[in-house]
GROMACS .gro file of C-alpha atoms in nm:
model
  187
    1UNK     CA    1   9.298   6.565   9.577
    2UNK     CA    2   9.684   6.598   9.585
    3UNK     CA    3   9.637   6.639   9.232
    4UNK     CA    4   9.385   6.868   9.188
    5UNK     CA    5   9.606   7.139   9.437
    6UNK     CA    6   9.905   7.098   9.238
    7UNK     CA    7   9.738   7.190   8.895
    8UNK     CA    8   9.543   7.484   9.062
    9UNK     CA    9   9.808   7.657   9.284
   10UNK     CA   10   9.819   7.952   9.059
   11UNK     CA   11   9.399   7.987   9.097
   12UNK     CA   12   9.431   7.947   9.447
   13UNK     CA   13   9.691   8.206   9.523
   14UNK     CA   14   9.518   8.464   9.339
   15UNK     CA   15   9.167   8.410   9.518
   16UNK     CA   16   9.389   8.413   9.836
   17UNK     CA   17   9.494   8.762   9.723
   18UNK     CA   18   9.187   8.871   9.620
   19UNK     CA   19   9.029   8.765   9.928
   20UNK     CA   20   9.307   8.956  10.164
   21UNK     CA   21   9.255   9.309   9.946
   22UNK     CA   22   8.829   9.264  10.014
   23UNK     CA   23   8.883   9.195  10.423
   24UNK     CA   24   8.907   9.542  10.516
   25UNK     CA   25   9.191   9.512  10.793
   26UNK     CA   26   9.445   9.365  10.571
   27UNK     CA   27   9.371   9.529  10.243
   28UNK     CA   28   9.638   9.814  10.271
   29UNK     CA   29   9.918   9.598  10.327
   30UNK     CA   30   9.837   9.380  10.054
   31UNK     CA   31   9.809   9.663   9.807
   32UNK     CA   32  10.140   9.792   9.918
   33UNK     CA   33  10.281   9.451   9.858
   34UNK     CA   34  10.112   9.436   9.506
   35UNK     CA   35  10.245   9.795   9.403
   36UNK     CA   36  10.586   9.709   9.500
   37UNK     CA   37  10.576   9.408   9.280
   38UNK     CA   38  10.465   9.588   8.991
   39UNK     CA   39  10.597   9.875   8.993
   40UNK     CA   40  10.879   9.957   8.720
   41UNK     CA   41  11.171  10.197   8.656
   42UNK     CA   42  11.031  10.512   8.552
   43UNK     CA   43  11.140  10.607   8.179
   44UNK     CA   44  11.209  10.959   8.030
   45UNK     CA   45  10.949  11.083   7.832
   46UNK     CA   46  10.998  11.099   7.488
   47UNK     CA   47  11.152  11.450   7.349
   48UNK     CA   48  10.889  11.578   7.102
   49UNK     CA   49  10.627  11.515   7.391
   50UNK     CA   50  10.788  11.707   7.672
   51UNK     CA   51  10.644  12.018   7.881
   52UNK     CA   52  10.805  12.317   7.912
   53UNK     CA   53  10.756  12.482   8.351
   54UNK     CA   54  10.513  12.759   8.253
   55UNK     CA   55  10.656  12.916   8.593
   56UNK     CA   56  10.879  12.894   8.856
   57UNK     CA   57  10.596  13.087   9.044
   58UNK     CA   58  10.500  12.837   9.320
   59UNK     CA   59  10.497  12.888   9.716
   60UNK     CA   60  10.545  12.607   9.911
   61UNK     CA   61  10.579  12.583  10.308
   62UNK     CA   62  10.759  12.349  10.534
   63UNK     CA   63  10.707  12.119  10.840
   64UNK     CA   64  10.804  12.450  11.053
   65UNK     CA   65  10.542  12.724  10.832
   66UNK     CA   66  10.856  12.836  10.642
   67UNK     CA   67  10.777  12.967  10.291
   68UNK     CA   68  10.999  12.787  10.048
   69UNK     CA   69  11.001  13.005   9.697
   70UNK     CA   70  11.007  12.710   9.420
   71UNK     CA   71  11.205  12.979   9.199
   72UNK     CA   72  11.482  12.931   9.427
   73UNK     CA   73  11.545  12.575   9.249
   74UNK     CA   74  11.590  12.713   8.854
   75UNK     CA   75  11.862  12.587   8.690
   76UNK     CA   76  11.857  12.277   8.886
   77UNK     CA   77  11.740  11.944   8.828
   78UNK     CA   78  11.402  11.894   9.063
   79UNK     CA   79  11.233  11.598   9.148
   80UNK     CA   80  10.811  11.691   9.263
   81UNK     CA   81  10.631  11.385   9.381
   82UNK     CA   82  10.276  11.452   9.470
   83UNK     CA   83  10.183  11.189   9.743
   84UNK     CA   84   9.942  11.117  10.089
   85UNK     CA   85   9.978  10.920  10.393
   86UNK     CA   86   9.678  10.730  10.278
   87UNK     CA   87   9.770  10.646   9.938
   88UNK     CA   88   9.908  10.265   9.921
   89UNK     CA   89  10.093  10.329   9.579
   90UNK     CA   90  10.258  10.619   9.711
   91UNK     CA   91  10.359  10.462  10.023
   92UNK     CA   92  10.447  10.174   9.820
   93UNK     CA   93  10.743  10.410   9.636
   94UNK     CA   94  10.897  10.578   9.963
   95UNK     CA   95  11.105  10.319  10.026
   96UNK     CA   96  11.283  10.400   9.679
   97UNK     CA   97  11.231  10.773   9.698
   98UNK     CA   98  11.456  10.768  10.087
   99UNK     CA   99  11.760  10.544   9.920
  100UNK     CA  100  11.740  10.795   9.620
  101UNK     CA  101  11.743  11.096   9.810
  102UNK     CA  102  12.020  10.973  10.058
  103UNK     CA  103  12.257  10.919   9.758
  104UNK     CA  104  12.101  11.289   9.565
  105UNK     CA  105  11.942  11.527   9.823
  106UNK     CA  106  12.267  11.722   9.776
  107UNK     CA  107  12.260  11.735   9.390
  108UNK     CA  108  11.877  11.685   9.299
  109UNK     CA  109  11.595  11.940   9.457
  110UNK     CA  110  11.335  11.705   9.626
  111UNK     CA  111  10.996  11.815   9.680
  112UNK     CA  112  10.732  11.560   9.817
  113UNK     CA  113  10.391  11.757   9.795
  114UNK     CA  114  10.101  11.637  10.033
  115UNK     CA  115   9.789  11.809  10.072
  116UNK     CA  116   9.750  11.699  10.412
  117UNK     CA  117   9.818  11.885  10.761
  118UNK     CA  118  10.222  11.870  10.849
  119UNK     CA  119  10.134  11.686  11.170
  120UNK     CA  120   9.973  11.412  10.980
  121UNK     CA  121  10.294  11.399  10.712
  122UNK     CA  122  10.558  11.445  10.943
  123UNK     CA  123  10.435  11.177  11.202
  124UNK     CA  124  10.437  10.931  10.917
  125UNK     CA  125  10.773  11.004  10.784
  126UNK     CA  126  10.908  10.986  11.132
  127UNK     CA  127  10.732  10.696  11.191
  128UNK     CA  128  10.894  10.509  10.849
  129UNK     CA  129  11.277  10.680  10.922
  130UNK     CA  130  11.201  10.888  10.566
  131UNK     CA  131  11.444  11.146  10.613
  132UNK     CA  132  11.283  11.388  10.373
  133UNK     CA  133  11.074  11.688  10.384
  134UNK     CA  134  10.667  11.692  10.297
  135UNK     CA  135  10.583  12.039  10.170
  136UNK     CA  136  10.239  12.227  10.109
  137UNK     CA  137  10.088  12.435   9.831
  138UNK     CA  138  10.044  12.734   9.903
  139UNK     CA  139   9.949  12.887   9.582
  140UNK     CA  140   9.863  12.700   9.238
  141UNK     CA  141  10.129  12.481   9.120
  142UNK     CA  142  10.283  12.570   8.785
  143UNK     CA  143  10.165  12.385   8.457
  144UNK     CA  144  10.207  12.133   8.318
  145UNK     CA  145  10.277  11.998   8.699
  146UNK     CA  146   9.976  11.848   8.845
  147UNK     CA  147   9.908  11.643   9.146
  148UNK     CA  148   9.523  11.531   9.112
  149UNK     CA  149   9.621  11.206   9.018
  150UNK     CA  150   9.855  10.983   9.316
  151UNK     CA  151  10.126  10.932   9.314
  152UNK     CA  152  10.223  11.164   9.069
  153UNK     CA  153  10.583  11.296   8.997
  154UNK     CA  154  10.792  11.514   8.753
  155UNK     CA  155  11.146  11.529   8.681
  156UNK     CA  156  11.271  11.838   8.535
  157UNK     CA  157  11.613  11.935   8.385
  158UNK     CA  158  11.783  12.238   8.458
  159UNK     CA  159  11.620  12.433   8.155
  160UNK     CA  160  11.300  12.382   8.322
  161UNK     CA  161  11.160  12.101   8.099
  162UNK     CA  162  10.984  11.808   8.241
  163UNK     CA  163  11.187  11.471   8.157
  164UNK     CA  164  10.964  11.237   8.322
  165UNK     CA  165  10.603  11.253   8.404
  166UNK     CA  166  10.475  10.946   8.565
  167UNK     CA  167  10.184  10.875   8.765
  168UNK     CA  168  10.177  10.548   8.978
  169UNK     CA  169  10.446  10.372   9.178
  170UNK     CA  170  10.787  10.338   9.074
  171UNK     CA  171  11.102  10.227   9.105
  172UNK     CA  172  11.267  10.544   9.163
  173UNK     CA  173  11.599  10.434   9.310
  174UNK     CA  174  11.668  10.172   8.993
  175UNK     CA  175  12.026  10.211   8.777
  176UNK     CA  176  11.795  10.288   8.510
  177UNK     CA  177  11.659  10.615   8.679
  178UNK     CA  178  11.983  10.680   8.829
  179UNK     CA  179  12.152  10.654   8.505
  180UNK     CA  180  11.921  10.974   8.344
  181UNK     CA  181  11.939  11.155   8.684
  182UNK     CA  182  12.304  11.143   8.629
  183UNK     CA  183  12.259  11.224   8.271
  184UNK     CA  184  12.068  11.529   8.401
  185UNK     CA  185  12.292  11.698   8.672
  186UNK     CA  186  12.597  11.586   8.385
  187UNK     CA  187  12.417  11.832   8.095
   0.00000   0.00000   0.00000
């Protein structure tokens, strides 16, 4: 019997796992558990495939109801993560968004994009310590930006092109992202 555990430990922790994301109550932790594991350093996208902003042209609003002009943030480098309270990959990156955004928020634009009521946003980020903002549309975000798919998030240079387009959890506050942020507020 001994034996037979020994040889089968790997089958048995992943039917464990399996098991915990189909009982209902502790499925969301175990997803965010499982994201964080796999989720990698997001990498640039490759120069002949990159988007150009079509526009600045996008009005966001606050916690407060303040209007935020996204225009107001050309000729900077901008980081747009499309995310919900709900959504255990995107939960699953905050951690590394808040350490990235305490060492950048005064270099890098930051706008975390939720289609959910402020209430809802701002009592999670509270909740978590997430020092950060949640913002929502208020008029069609510019192409090639698009947030049907979460987590979703851009990077874009100060020339308005979009350096990294990845959807999914990441590892936003590795030296590998940090190293082609830098690269970006540098050019």
């Amino acid at each position: 019997m001994k034996k037979l555990f020994k040889n089968q430990w790997s089958n048995i922790i992943f039917i464990v796992i399996i098991l915990a994301m189909i009982i209902p109550q502790t499925r969301k932790p175990i997803q965010i558990v499982v994201n964080k594991l796999f989720a990698f350093s997001p990498s640039a996208t490759d120069e002949e495939d990159r988007k150009e902003l079509e526009t600045y042209n996008w009005t966001l609003e606050t916690e407060s109801g303040k209007r935020v002009d996204f225009a107001e943030s050309k000729g900077k480098v901008i980081i747009v993560n499309y995310w919900a309270t709900w959504c255990p990959p995107c939960i699953a990156e905050m951690p590394s968004f808040q350490e990235l955004y305490t060492d950048y928020n005064d270099k890098v634009e930051f706008y975390f994009i939720s289609g959910e009521d402020h209430e809802t946003t701002n009592n999670f980020l509270k909740r978590k310590g997430y020092r950060f903002s949640s913002y929502r549309m208020l008029s069609k975000d510019p192409k090639p930006l698009d947030g049907y798919t979460l987590p979703s998030t851009y990077v874009i240079d100060k020339k308005g092109t979009v350096v990294v387009d990845k959807k999914g959890a990441a590892d936003w506050n590795s030296q590998n992202f940090r190293n082609l942020l830098n690269q970006l507020l540098a050019e």
